[in-house]
């Protein structure tokens, strides 16, 4: 099967595909972008979000640019269409590879059982090694902290390694029993016989490409520091190595642009102009730091599991998952996504907050270089929040606000759009 032949999909005829040009993307004016609607509340969220995206592109560029949306499938819709035990069809992976940039809603991950998380599958199959999540407060969004504006970080979380990568065997399985036996006999380490086993690999390759992406981002966006977050005091050869390899790469590849914290203190503690500070923090300490001294952090770069916890904790500080965007990025391919799950109890009730997917769309437009469209959405969203016209999750925390449905929130953002 060639890269452009599909079992059940066809490339839209009325648009053009993104081309890769060295490190850059060449984005046509009528760009084809695949989307995965998502399970649970995904349908409601997508219907509201896509109207916002189309309206923003129209406001920003008149008719000169537009998006040709291409529906591709994962999760329950994929299973209904492709049958059998297919939840993440080969078609979908090929379509995203072909189109380079895509956006998705949340997907259900069955707990236990034989089905691997579709999100993890997607990240691994497309080698989307960096999960990038900006966490920045939208003024007016109710927050549990006194000064939510002080937190403005971008989290780069490794996506393909660590215990989360799915190398696991169930308690009592032949593999778990064999591994426990092998480790006992060959390495003298005792593991209880009734244990499940998970393997936590962290490689130089995985670490370096993530840290490189984070530092390049800091350079491009004028950010002042990159902090390596790890639990290296306990897991020396995985998390500790992540820190050591990260510093080594920073010094080797970015010598003129960076200074390490150790070098800074050796030089009297005065930050040289124009340099990026590379520092590290232990994972448990960073949870305190982002609460107590949030403005000392800008880019956080971390292995997978720490990043998972940290992104949700940071999102809570700026008002919760309903307003937290995310993306999974390879060298070129980018899949932009909601950071929350499918919130199944609200499915098809038209109540959920579509903010996370809408803000993921902002990130996507920025990634495409369509900054004007991104700005139109950002401003209109801020105006809507400022008017206190919000969905249930914010309404219950925001005295004097008007409760909007998911679709109405999308419409309110569109009403507030200005070039
Ligand atoms: P969840 O779907 O994120 O929902 C947990 C709670 O968070 C909701 O009950 C709701 O709280 C709040 N919430 C989530 N999204 C919201 C939104 N857009 N607007 C307002 N509030 C929102 O987490 P879960 O119940 O643990 O997971 C459900 C399923 O989603 C699971 O199958 C899980 O594996 C999957 N999941 C998918 C992704 C993904 O696709 N990226 C990520 C995480 C989880 P209230 O009830 O308090 O209003």
mmCIF file of C-alpha atoms in Angstrom, residues 5-390:
data_model
loop_
_atom_site.group_PDB
_atom_site.id
_atom_site.type_symbol
_atom_site.label_atom_id
_atom_site.label_comp_id
_atom_site.label_asym_id
_atom_site.label_seq_id
_atom_site.Cartn_x
_atom_site.Cartn_y
_atom_site.Cartn_z
ATOM 1 C CA UNK A 5 -3.706 4.787 -0.622
ATOM 2 C CA UNK A 6 -6.286 4.299 2.089
ATOM 3 C CA UNK A 7 -8.757 1.622 3.056
ATOM 4 C CA UNK A 8 -11.644 3.932 3.894
ATOM 5 C CA UNK A 9 -10.376 7.491 3.536
ATOM 6 C CA UNK A 10 -9.704 9.756 0.595
ATOM 7 C CA UNK A 11 -7.704 12.955 0.547
ATOM 8 C CA UNK A 12 -10.028 15.965 0.094
ATOM 9 C CA UNK A 13 -9.781 17.216 -3.472
ATOM 10 C CA UNK A 14 -10.474 20.860 -2.732
ATOM 11 C CA UNK A 15 -7.378 21.527 -0.624
ATOM 12 C CA UNK A 16 -3.604 21.111 -0.664
ATOM 13 C CA UNK A 17 -1.196 19.289 1.609
ATOM 14 C CA UNK A 18 1.556 20.877 3.705
ATOM 15 C CA UNK A 19 5.021 20.322 2.233
ATOM 16 C CA UNK A 20 8.174 19.844 4.300
ATOM 17 C CA UNK A 21 11.014 22.192 3.445
ATOM 18 C CA UNK A 22 14.132 21.420 5.532
ATOM 19 C CA UNK A 23 13.237 22.287 9.125
ATOM 20 C CA UNK A 24 10.216 24.333 7.980
ATOM 21 C CA UNK A 25 6.673 23.664 6.820
ATOM 22 C CA UNK A 26 5.316 25.134 3.568
ATOM 23 C CA UNK A 27 1.658 25.717 4.321
ATOM 24 C CA UNK A 28 -0.674 26.236 1.337
ATOM 25 C CA UNK A 29 -3.514 28.766 1.519
ATOM 26 C CA UNK A 30 -6.176 26.058 1.329
ATOM 27 C CA UNK A 31 -4.536 23.665 3.729
ATOM 28 C CA UNK A 32 -5.854 20.159 4.375
ATOM 29 C CA UNK A 33 -5.885 19.372 8.104
ATOM 30 C CA UNK A 34 -7.085 16.032 9.472
ATOM 31 C CA UNK A 35 -9.155 16.005 12.654
ATOM 32 C CA UNK A 36 -10.201 13.270 15.066
ATOM 33 C CA UNK A 37 -13.442 14.256 16.715
ATOM 34 C CA UNK A 38 -12.839 12.148 19.837
ATOM 35 C CA UNK A 39 -15.066 10.095 22.123
ATOM 36 C CA UNK A 40 -17.528 11.166 24.819
ATOM 37 C CA UNK A 41 -17.778 14.953 24.801
ATOM 38 C CA UNK A 42 -15.495 15.058 21.730
ATOM 39 C CA UNK A 43 -18.423 15.585 19.340
ATOM 40 C CA UNK A 44 -19.830 18.587 21.207
ATOM 41 C CA UNK A 45 -16.391 20.094 21.603
ATOM 42 C CA UNK A 46 -15.414 19.625 17.978
ATOM 43 C CA UNK A 47 -18.653 21.120 16.617
ATOM 44 C CA UNK A 48 -18.086 24.261 18.718
ATOM 45 C CA UNK A 49 -14.345 24.469 18.030
ATOM 46 C CA UNK A 50 -14.397 24.052 14.260
ATOM 47 C CA UNK A 51 -16.804 26.987 13.909
ATOM 48 C CA UNK A 52 -14.388 29.106 15.950
ATOM 49 C CA UNK A 53 -11.412 28.034 13.793
ATOM 50 C CA UNK A 54 -13.150 28.733 10.493
ATOM 51 C CA UNK A 55 -14.444 32.084 11.693
ATOM 52 C CA UNK A 56 -10.984 33.127 12.930
ATOM 53 C CA UNK A 57 -9.314 32.248 9.623
ATOM 54 C CA UNK A 58 -11.988 34.234 7.780
ATOM 55 C CA UNK A 59 -11.600 37.260 10.057
ATOM 56 C CA UNK A 60 -7.799 37.112 9.837
ATOM 57 C CA UNK A 61 -7.388 36.524 6.082
ATOM 58 C CA UNK A 62 -10.708 37.321 4.377
ATOM 59 C CA UNK A 63 -11.120 34.525 1.850
ATOM 60 C CA UNK A 64 -7.415 34.294 1.089
ATOM 61 C CA UNK A 65 -6.775 31.362 3.406
ATOM 62 C CA UNK A 66 -8.961 28.527 4.637
ATOM 63 C CA UNK A 67 -8.779 25.097 6.201
ATOM 64 C CA UNK A 68 -10.146 22.050 4.397
ATOM 65 C CA UNK A 69 -10.998 19.736 7.306
ATOM 66 C CA UNK A 70 -10.467 16.034 6.731
ATOM 67 C CA UNK A 71 -12.144 13.701 9.204
ATOM 68 C CA UNK A 72 -10.017 10.726 10.219
ATOM 69 C CA UNK A 73 -10.953 8.237 12.880
ATOM 70 C CA UNK A 74 -9.790 6.881 16.222
ATOM 71 C CA UNK A 75 -11.636 5.471 19.209
ATOM 72 C CA UNK A 76 -15.311 4.539 19.080
ATOM 73 C CA UNK A 77 -16.019 6.108 15.668
ATOM 74 C CA UNK A 78 -13.067 4.192 14.202
ATOM 75 C CA UNK A 79 -14.282 0.964 15.710
ATOM 76 C CA UNK A 80 -17.775 1.515 14.305
ATOM 77 C CA UNK A 81 -16.350 2.176 10.824
ATOM 78 C CA UNK A 82 -13.477 -0.306 10.637
ATOM 79 C CA UNK A 83 -14.969 -3.035 12.870
ATOM 80 C CA UNK A 84 -13.162 -5.887 14.584
ATOM 81 C CA UNK A 85 -10.807 -4.673 17.268
ATOM 82 C CA UNK A 86 -9.649 -1.638 15.278
ATOM 83 C CA UNK A 87 -9.523 1.538 17.391
ATOM 84 C CA UNK A 88 -6.603 3.328 15.753
ATOM 85 C CA UNK A 89 -6.713 2.458 12.028
ATOM 86 C CA UNK A 90 -3.623 2.428 9.850
ATOM 87 C CA UNK A 91 -5.532 4.897 7.619
ATOM 88 C CA UNK A 92 -5.488 7.505 10.384
ATOM 89 C CA UNK A 93 -1.761 7.213 10.970
ATOM 90 C CA UNK A 94 -1.095 7.493 7.231
ATOM 91 C CA UNK A 95 -3.392 10.473 6.853
ATOM 92 C CA UNK A 96 -1.634 12.378 9.639
ATOM 93 C CA UNK A 97 1.794 11.520 8.211
ATOM 94 C CA UNK A 98 0.651 12.732 4.806
ATOM 95 C CA UNK A 99 -0.919 15.953 6.077
ATOM 96 C CA UNK A 100 1.797 16.663 8.745
ATOM 97 C CA UNK A 101 -0.455 18.626 11.118
ATOM 98 C CA UNK A 102 -3.692 17.414 12.741
ATOM 99 C CA UNK A 103 -5.965 18.130 15.680
ATOM 100 C CA UNK A 104 -7.829 15.729 17.926
ATOM 101 C CA UNK A 105 -10.375 15.555 20.698
ATOM 102 C CA UNK A 106 -10.113 13.251 23.726
ATOM 103 C CA UNK A 107 -10.196 9.465 23.316
ATOM 104 C CA UNK A 108 -11.402 6.867 25.780
ATOM 105 C CA UNK A 109 -8.726 4.673 27.286
ATOM 106 C CA UNK A 110 -10.181 1.486 28.711
ATOM 107 C CA UNK A 111 -8.597 0.708 32.105
ATOM 108 C CA UNK A 112 -6.934 -2.734 32.127
ATOM 109 C CA UNK A 113 -7.959 -5.172 29.372
ATOM 110 C CA UNK A 114 -5.965 -5.677 26.216
ATOM 111 C CA UNK A 115 -6.395 -2.280 24.557
ATOM 112 C CA UNK A 116 -3.430 0.043 24.716
ATOM 113 C CA UNK A 117 -4.149 3.746 25.260
ATOM 114 C CA UNK A 118 -4.963 5.205 21.843
ATOM 115 C CA UNK A 119 -3.189 8.411 22.755
ATOM 116 C CA UNK A 120 -0.047 6.531 23.704
ATOM 117 C CA UNK A 121 -0.426 4.461 20.499
ATOM 118 C CA UNK A 122 -0.735 7.566 18.354
ATOM 119 C CA UNK A 123 2.289 9.171 19.967
ATOM 120 C CA UNK A 124 4.416 6.071 19.570
ATOM 121 C CA UNK A 125 3.339 5.176 16.028
ATOM 122 C CA UNK A 126 4.024 8.695 14.776
ATOM 123 C CA UNK A 127 7.044 9.106 17.065
ATOM 124 C CA UNK A 128 5.535 12.306 18.468
ATOM 125 C CA UNK A 129 8.298 12.575 21.000
ATOM 126 C CA UNK A 130 7.533 15.946 22.572
ATOM 127 C CA UNK A 131 4.292 16.639 24.383
ATOM 128 C CA UNK A 132 4.214 20.423 24.505
ATOM 129 C CA UNK A 133 1.776 22.135 26.850
ATOM 130 C CA UNK A 134 1.755 25.874 27.438
ATOM 131 C CA UNK A 135 0.157 26.834 30.738
ATOM 132 C CA UNK A 136 -0.872 30.455 30.903
ATOM 133 C CA UNK A 137 -3.766 32.077 32.661
ATOM 134 C CA UNK A 138 -6.555 33.684 30.639
ATOM 135 C CA UNK A 139 -7.537 36.779 32.682
ATOM 136 C CA UNK A 140 -10.878 36.294 34.404
ATOM 137 C CA UNK A 141 -10.754 32.493 34.566
ATOM 138 C CA UNK A 142 -11.385 31.477 38.189
ATOM 139 C CA UNK A 143 -8.254 30.004 39.730
ATOM 140 C CA UNK A 144 -7.524 28.410 43.110
ATOM 141 C CA UNK A 145 -4.374 30.527 43.575
ATOM 142 C CA UNK A 146 -4.067 34.236 44.403
ATOM 143 C CA UNK A 147 -1.799 35.234 41.505
ATOM 144 C CA UNK A 148 -2.446 32.875 38.586
ATOM 145 C CA UNK A 149 -0.889 35.393 36.172
ATOM 146 C CA UNK A 150 2.537 34.565 37.628
ATOM 147 C CA UNK A 151 2.524 31.102 36.066
ATOM 148 C CA UNK A 152 3.451 31.228 32.383
ATOM 149 C CA UNK A 153 5.301 28.038 31.521
ATOM 150 C CA UNK A 154 5.619 25.707 28.568
ATOM 151 C CA UNK A 155 6.055 22.070 29.519
ATOM 152 C CA UNK A 156 8.054 19.789 27.199
ATOM 153 C CA UNK A 157 7.257 16.253 28.296
ATOM 154 C CA UNK A 158 9.000 13.247 26.740
ATOM 155 C CA UNK A 159 6.404 11.093 25.054
ATOM 156 C CA UNK A 160 7.972 7.809 23.958
ATOM 157 C CA UNK A 161 9.885 6.456 26.956
ATOM 158 C CA UNK A 162 9.681 6.019 30.732
ATOM 159 C CA UNK A 163 7.266 3.737 32.613
ATOM 160 C CA UNK A 164 4.408 5.262 30.657
ATOM 161 C CA UNK A 165 5.663 3.835 27.353
ATOM 162 C CA UNK A 166 3.613 0.691 27.882
ATOM 163 C CA UNK A 167 6.363 -1.888 28.481
ATOM 164 C CA UNK A 168 4.471 -3.775 31.145
ATOM 165 C CA UNK A 169 3.533 -7.288 32.130
ATOM 166 C CA UNK A 170 0.639 -8.305 34.363
ATOM 167 C CA UNK A 171 1.221 -9.983 37.707
ATOM 168 C CA UNK A 172 1.384 -13.739 37.200
ATOM 169 C CA UNK A 173 1.952 -13.549 33.410
ATOM 170 C CA UNK A 174 4.715 -15.811 32.066
ATOM 171 C CA UNK A 175 6.734 -12.717 31.123
ATOM 172 C CA UNK A 176 6.504 -11.185 34.610
ATOM 173 C CA UNK A 177 7.386 -14.484 36.262
ATOM 174 C CA UNK A 178 10.326 -15.020 33.877
ATOM 175 C CA UNK A 179 11.650 -11.491 34.417
ATOM 176 C CA UNK A 180 11.425 -11.738 38.204
ATOM 177 C CA UNK A 181 13.261 -15.026 38.032
ATOM 178 C CA UNK A 182 15.921 -13.688 35.621
ATOM 179 C CA UNK A 183 16.560 -10.539 37.664
ATOM 180 C CA UNK A 184 16.810 -12.559 40.866
ATOM 181 C CA UNK A 185 19.195 -15.127 39.433
ATOM 182 C CA UNK A 186 21.391 -12.820 37.375
ATOM 183 C CA UNK A 187 21.392 -9.502 39.199
ATOM 184 C CA UNK A 188 20.650 -10.544 42.764
ATOM 185 C CA UNK A 189 17.653 -8.176 43.054
ATOM 186 C CA UNK A 190 14.624 -9.564 44.812
ATOM 187 C CA UNK A 191 11.195 -8.694 43.459
ATOM 188 C CA UNK A 192 8.061 -10.058 45.159
ATOM 189 C CA UNK A 193 6.699 -12.981 43.176
ATOM 190 C CA UNK A 194 3.204 -11.501 43.060
ATOM 191 C CA UNK A 195 4.348 -8.271 41.351
ATOM 192 C CA UNK A 196 3.350 -6.781 38.031
ATOM 193 C CA UNK A 197 6.340 -5.444 36.118
ATOM 194 C CA UNK A 198 6.795 -2.121 34.304
ATOM 195 C CA UNK A 199 10.020 -1.133 32.590
ATOM 196 C CA UNK A 200 11.313 2.421 32.634
ATOM 197 C CA UNK A 201 13.771 3.043 29.819
ATOM 198 C CA UNK A 202 15.214 6.543 29.329
ATOM 199 C CA UNK A 203 17.726 6.890 26.506
ATOM 200 C CA UNK A 204 20.290 9.430 25.363
ATOM 201 C CA UNK A 205 18.440 9.651 22.024
ATOM 202 C CA UNK A 206 15.049 10.309 23.642
ATOM 203 C CA UNK A 207 16.462 12.822 26.098
ATOM 204 C CA UNK A 208 18.597 14.752 23.642
ATOM 205 C CA UNK A 209 15.932 15.325 21.022
ATOM 206 C CA UNK A 210 13.496 16.569 23.664
ATOM 207 C CA UNK A 211 15.975 18.882 25.377
ATOM 208 C CA UNK A 212 17.104 20.190 21.968
ATOM 209 C CA UNK A 213 13.494 21.005 21.062
ATOM 210 C CA UNK A 214 12.920 22.747 24.394
ATOM 211 C CA UNK A 215 16.064 24.893 24.098
ATOM 212 C CA UNK A 216 15.315 25.756 20.459
ATOM 213 C CA UNK A 217 11.834 26.795 21.554
ATOM 214 C CA UNK A 218 13.268 28.975 24.345
ATOM 215 C CA UNK A 219 15.615 30.645 21.850
ATOM 216 C CA UNK A 220 12.861 31.237 19.264
ATOM 217 C CA UNK A 221 10.325 32.562 21.768
ATOM 218 C CA UNK A 222 12.775 34.600 23.857
ATOM 219 C CA UNK A 223 12.225 32.540 27.010
ATOM 220 C CA UNK A 224 14.790 33.053 29.774
ATOM 221 C CA UNK A 225 15.240 29.586 31.264
ATOM 222 C CA UNK A 226 14.874 25.863 30.617
ATOM 223 C CA UNK A 227 14.498 23.671 33.718
ATOM 224 C CA UNK A 228 15.191 19.934 33.572
ATOM 225 C CA UNK A 229 12.726 18.237 35.932
ATOM 226 C CA UNK A 230 13.740 14.788 37.164
ATOM 227 C CA UNK A 231 13.749 12.402 40.089
ATOM 228 C CA UNK A 232 17.461 11.718 39.689
ATOM 229 C CA UNK A 233 18.201 11.573 43.399
ATOM 230 C CA UNK A 234 16.373 8.222 43.478
ATOM 231 C CA UNK A 235 16.393 6.892 39.896
ATOM 232 C CA UNK A 236 19.971 7.698 39.017
ATOM 233 C CA UNK A 237 20.408 5.869 35.746
ATOM 234 C CA UNK A 238 17.136 6.998 34.171
ATOM 235 C CA UNK A 239 15.988 10.309 35.656
ATOM 236 C CA UNK A 240 19.455 11.319 36.865
ATOM 237 C CA UNK A 241 20.868 10.480 33.461
ATOM 238 C CA UNK A 242 18.122 12.601 31.845
ATOM 239 C CA UNK A 243 19.472 15.585 33.803
ATOM 240 C CA UNK A 244 23.132 14.823 32.974
ATOM 241 C CA UNK A 245 22.489 14.213 29.270
ATOM 242 C CA UNK A 246 20.340 17.338 29.145
ATOM 243 C CA UNK A 247 23.082 19.560 30.566
ATOM 244 C CA UNK A 248 25.685 17.910 28.325
ATOM 245 C CA UNK A 249 23.603 18.564 25.216
ATOM 246 C CA UNK A 250 22.929 22.161 26.231
ATOM 247 C CA UNK A 251 26.657 22.808 26.661
ATOM 248 C CA UNK A 252 27.673 20.922 23.520
ATOM 249 C CA UNK A 253 25.097 22.292 21.072
ATOM 250 C CA UNK A 254 24.105 25.669 22.528
ATOM 251 C CA UNK A 255 27.304 26.843 24.256
ATOM 252 C CA UNK A 256 27.024 30.460 23.109
ATOM 253 C CA UNK A 257 23.349 30.789 23.941
ATOM 254 C CA UNK A 258 23.146 29.216 27.405
ATOM 255 C CA UNK A 259 24.602 29.331 30.878
ATOM 256 C CA UNK A 260 24.054 26.602 33.460
ATOM 257 C CA UNK A 261 22.942 27.415 36.990
ATOM 258 C CA UNK A 262 26.258 26.120 38.337
ATOM 259 C CA UNK A 263 28.151 28.455 36.004
ATOM 260 C CA UNK A 264 25.876 31.309 36.995
ATOM 261 C CA UNK A 265 26.668 30.923 40.700
ATOM 262 C CA UNK A 266 30.370 30.450 39.945
ATOM 263 C CA UNK A 267 30.178 33.834 38.182
ATOM 264 C CA UNK A 268 28.606 35.697 41.073
ATOM 265 C CA UNK A 269 24.973 35.055 40.177
ATOM 266 C CA UNK A 270 24.516 37.815 37.596
ATOM 267 C CA UNK A 271 22.707 36.583 34.504
ATOM 268 C CA UNK A 272 24.598 37.546 31.305
ATOM 269 C CA UNK A 273 22.354 39.433 28.871
ATOM 270 C CA UNK A 274 20.698 37.403 26.134
ATOM 271 C CA UNK A 275 21.559 33.974 27.565
ATOM 272 C CA UNK A 276 19.163 31.215 28.550
ATOM 273 C CA UNK A 277 19.608 29.741 32.009
ATOM 274 C CA UNK A 278 19.670 25.928 32.082
ATOM 275 C CA UNK A 279 18.776 24.621 35.520
ATOM 276 C CA UNK A 280 17.314 21.481 37.040
ATOM 277 C CA UNK A 281 14.873 20.701 39.816
ATOM 278 C CA UNK A 282 13.866 17.470 41.509
ATOM 279 C CA UNK A 283 10.338 16.455 40.574
ATOM 280 C CA UNK A 284 8.787 16.751 44.041
ATOM 281 C CA UNK A 285 10.357 20.164 44.578
ATOM 282 C CA UNK A 286 9.044 21.572 41.288
ATOM 283 C CA UNK A 287 5.473 21.013 42.475
ATOM 284 C CA UNK A 288 6.211 23.408 45.348
ATOM 285 C CA UNK A 289 8.155 25.768 43.144
ATOM 286 C CA UNK A 290 5.386 26.271 40.581
ATOM 287 C CA UNK A 291 3.064 27.197 43.446
ATOM 288 C CA UNK A 292 5.435 29.300 45.541
ATOM 289 C CA UNK A 293 7.755 30.886 42.932
ATOM 290 C CA UNK A 294 5.961 30.384 39.612
ATOM 291 C CA UNK A 295 7.599 33.329 37.870
ATOM 292 C CA UNK A 296 11.057 31.745 38.183
ATOM 293 C CA UNK A 297 10.134 29.114 35.584
ATOM 294 C CA UNK A 298 9.575 29.431 31.845
ATOM 295 C CA UNK A 299 10.256 26.179 29.974
ATOM 296 C CA UNK A 300 10.057 22.893 31.901
ATOM 297 C CA UNK A 301 11.584 19.831 30.249
ATOM 298 C CA UNK A 302 10.853 16.453 31.780
ATOM 299 C CA UNK A 303 10.555 12.686 31.322
ATOM 300 C CA UNK A 304 7.109 11.331 30.708
ATOM 301 C CA UNK A 305 5.604 10.505 34.071
ATOM 302 C CA UNK A 306 6.737 13.659 35.886
ATOM 303 C CA UNK A 307 5.418 15.658 32.953
ATOM 304 C CA UNK A 308 2.050 13.957 33.131
ATOM 305 C CA UNK A 309 1.543 14.961 36.760
ATOM 306 C CA UNK A 310 3.105 18.373 36.375
ATOM 307 C CA UNK A 311 1.014 19.443 33.373
ATOM 308 C CA UNK A 312 -2.259 18.707 35.135
ATOM 309 C CA UNK A 313 -1.088 20.345 38.369
ATOM 310 C CA UNK A 314 -0.028 23.487 36.488
ATOM 311 C CA UNK A 315 -3.291 23.467 34.507
ATOM 312 C CA UNK A 316 -5.213 23.427 37.804
ATOM 313 C CA UNK A 317 -3.421 26.619 38.859
ATOM 314 C CA UNK A 318 -4.704 28.523 35.837
ATOM 315 C CA UNK A 319 -8.275 27.284 36.125
ATOM 316 C CA UNK A 320 -8.356 23.615 35.208
ATOM 317 C CA UNK A 321 -8.253 21.222 32.331
ATOM 318 C CA UNK A 322 -11.110 22.834 30.442
ATOM 319 C CA UNK A 323 -8.739 25.657 29.483
ATOM 320 C CA UNK A 324 -5.444 23.780 28.987
ATOM 321 C CA UNK A 325 -4.202 23.136 25.440
ATOM 322 C CA UNK A 326 -1.664 20.563 24.343
ATOM 323 C CA UNK A 327 0.245 19.155 21.404
ATOM 324 C CA UNK A 328 2.396 16.207 20.478
ATOM 325 C CA UNK A 329 5.212 17.068 18.148
ATOM 326 C CA UNK A 330 7.801 15.094 16.177
ATOM 327 C CA UNK A 331 10.442 16.728 13.995
ATOM 328 C CA UNK A 332 7.688 18.014 11.672
ATOM 329 C CA UNK A 333 4.437 16.245 12.444
ATOM 330 C CA UNK A 334 2.286 17.952 15.059
ATOM 331 C CA UNK A 335 -0.924 16.618 16.587
ATOM 332 C CA UNK A 336 -2.750 19.210 18.670
ATOM 333 C CA UNK A 337 -5.125 17.978 21.343
ATOM 334 C CA UNK A 338 -7.268 18.567 24.370
ATOM 335 C CA UNK A 339 -5.408 17.776 27.574
ATOM 336 C CA UNK A 340 -8.533 16.584 29.375
ATOM 337 C CA UNK A 341 -10.272 13.268 28.850
ATOM 338 C CA UNK A 342 -13.644 12.413 27.337
ATOM 339 C CA UNK A 343 -15.663 13.481 30.438
ATOM 340 C CA UNK A 344 -18.226 10.804 29.434
ATOM 341 C CA UNK A 345 -20.946 11.883 31.862
ATOM 342 C CA UNK A 346 -21.388 15.093 29.853
ATOM 343 C CA UNK A 347 -21.360 13.449 26.397
ATOM 344 C CA UNK A 348 -23.862 14.949 23.911
ATOM 345 C CA UNK A 349 -25.321 17.284 26.548
ATOM 346 C CA UNK A 350 -23.777 20.363 24.926
ATOM 347 C CA UNK A 351 -22.454 21.629 28.260
ATOM 348 C CA UNK A 352 -18.721 20.939 28.263
ATOM 349 C CA UNK A 353 -16.041 23.630 27.961
ATOM 350 C CA UNK A 354 -14.466 23.494 24.483
ATOM 351 C CA UNK A 355 -11.666 25.868 25.609
ATOM 352 C CA UNK A 356 -8.936 23.244 25.659
ATOM 353 C CA UNK A 357 -9.464 22.217 22.020
ATOM 354 C CA UNK A 358 -9.958 25.846 20.974
ATOM 355 C CA UNK A 359 -6.652 26.822 22.616
ATOM 356 C CA UNK A 360 -5.013 23.747 21.050
ATOM 357 C CA UNK A 361 -6.212 25.206 17.749
ATOM 358 C CA UNK A 362 -4.440 28.452 18.677
ATOM 359 C CA UNK A 363 -1.236 26.464 19.165
ATOM 360 C CA UNK A 364 -1.851 24.698 15.857
ATOM 361 C CA UNK A 365 -2.299 27.949 13.935
ATOM 362 C CA UNK A 366 0.895 29.283 15.531
ATOM 363 C CA UNK A 367 2.685 26.093 14.463
ATOM 364 C CA UNK A 368 1.424 26.631 10.901
ATOM 365 C CA UNK A 369 2.673 30.220 10.979
ATOM 366 C CA UNK A 370 -0.936 31.530 10.850
ATOM 367 C CA UNK A 371 -0.331 33.787 13.832
ATOM 368 C CA UNK A 372 -3.048 36.265 12.846
ATOM 369 C CA UNK A 373 -5.747 33.583 13.105
ATOM 370 C CA UNK A 374 -4.289 32.448 16.444
ATOM 371 C CA UNK A 375 -4.394 36.028 17.753
ATOM 372 C CA UNK A 376 -8.003 36.528 16.656
ATOM 373 C CA UNK A 377 -9.048 33.490 18.723
ATOM 374 C CA UNK A 378 -6.926 34.396 21.753
ATOM 375 C CA UNK A 379 -8.374 37.904 21.929
ATOM 376 C CA UNK A 380 -11.973 36.824 21.332
ATOM 377 C CA UNK A 381 -11.712 34.112 23.972
ATOM 378 C CA UNK A 382 -10.296 36.611 26.478
ATOM 379 C CA UNK A 383 -13.127 39.056 25.710
ATOM 380 C CA UNK A 384 -15.735 36.314 26.193
ATOM 381 C CA UNK A 385 -14.288 35.344 29.570
ATOM 382 C CA UNK A 386 -14.070 39.001 30.523
ATOM 383 C CA UNK A 387 -17.795 39.294 29.737
ATOM 384 C CA UNK A 388 -18.284 36.376 32.144
ATOM 385 C CA UNK A 389 -20.081 34.335 29.482
ATOM 386 C CA UNK A 390 -18.813 30.864 30.285
#
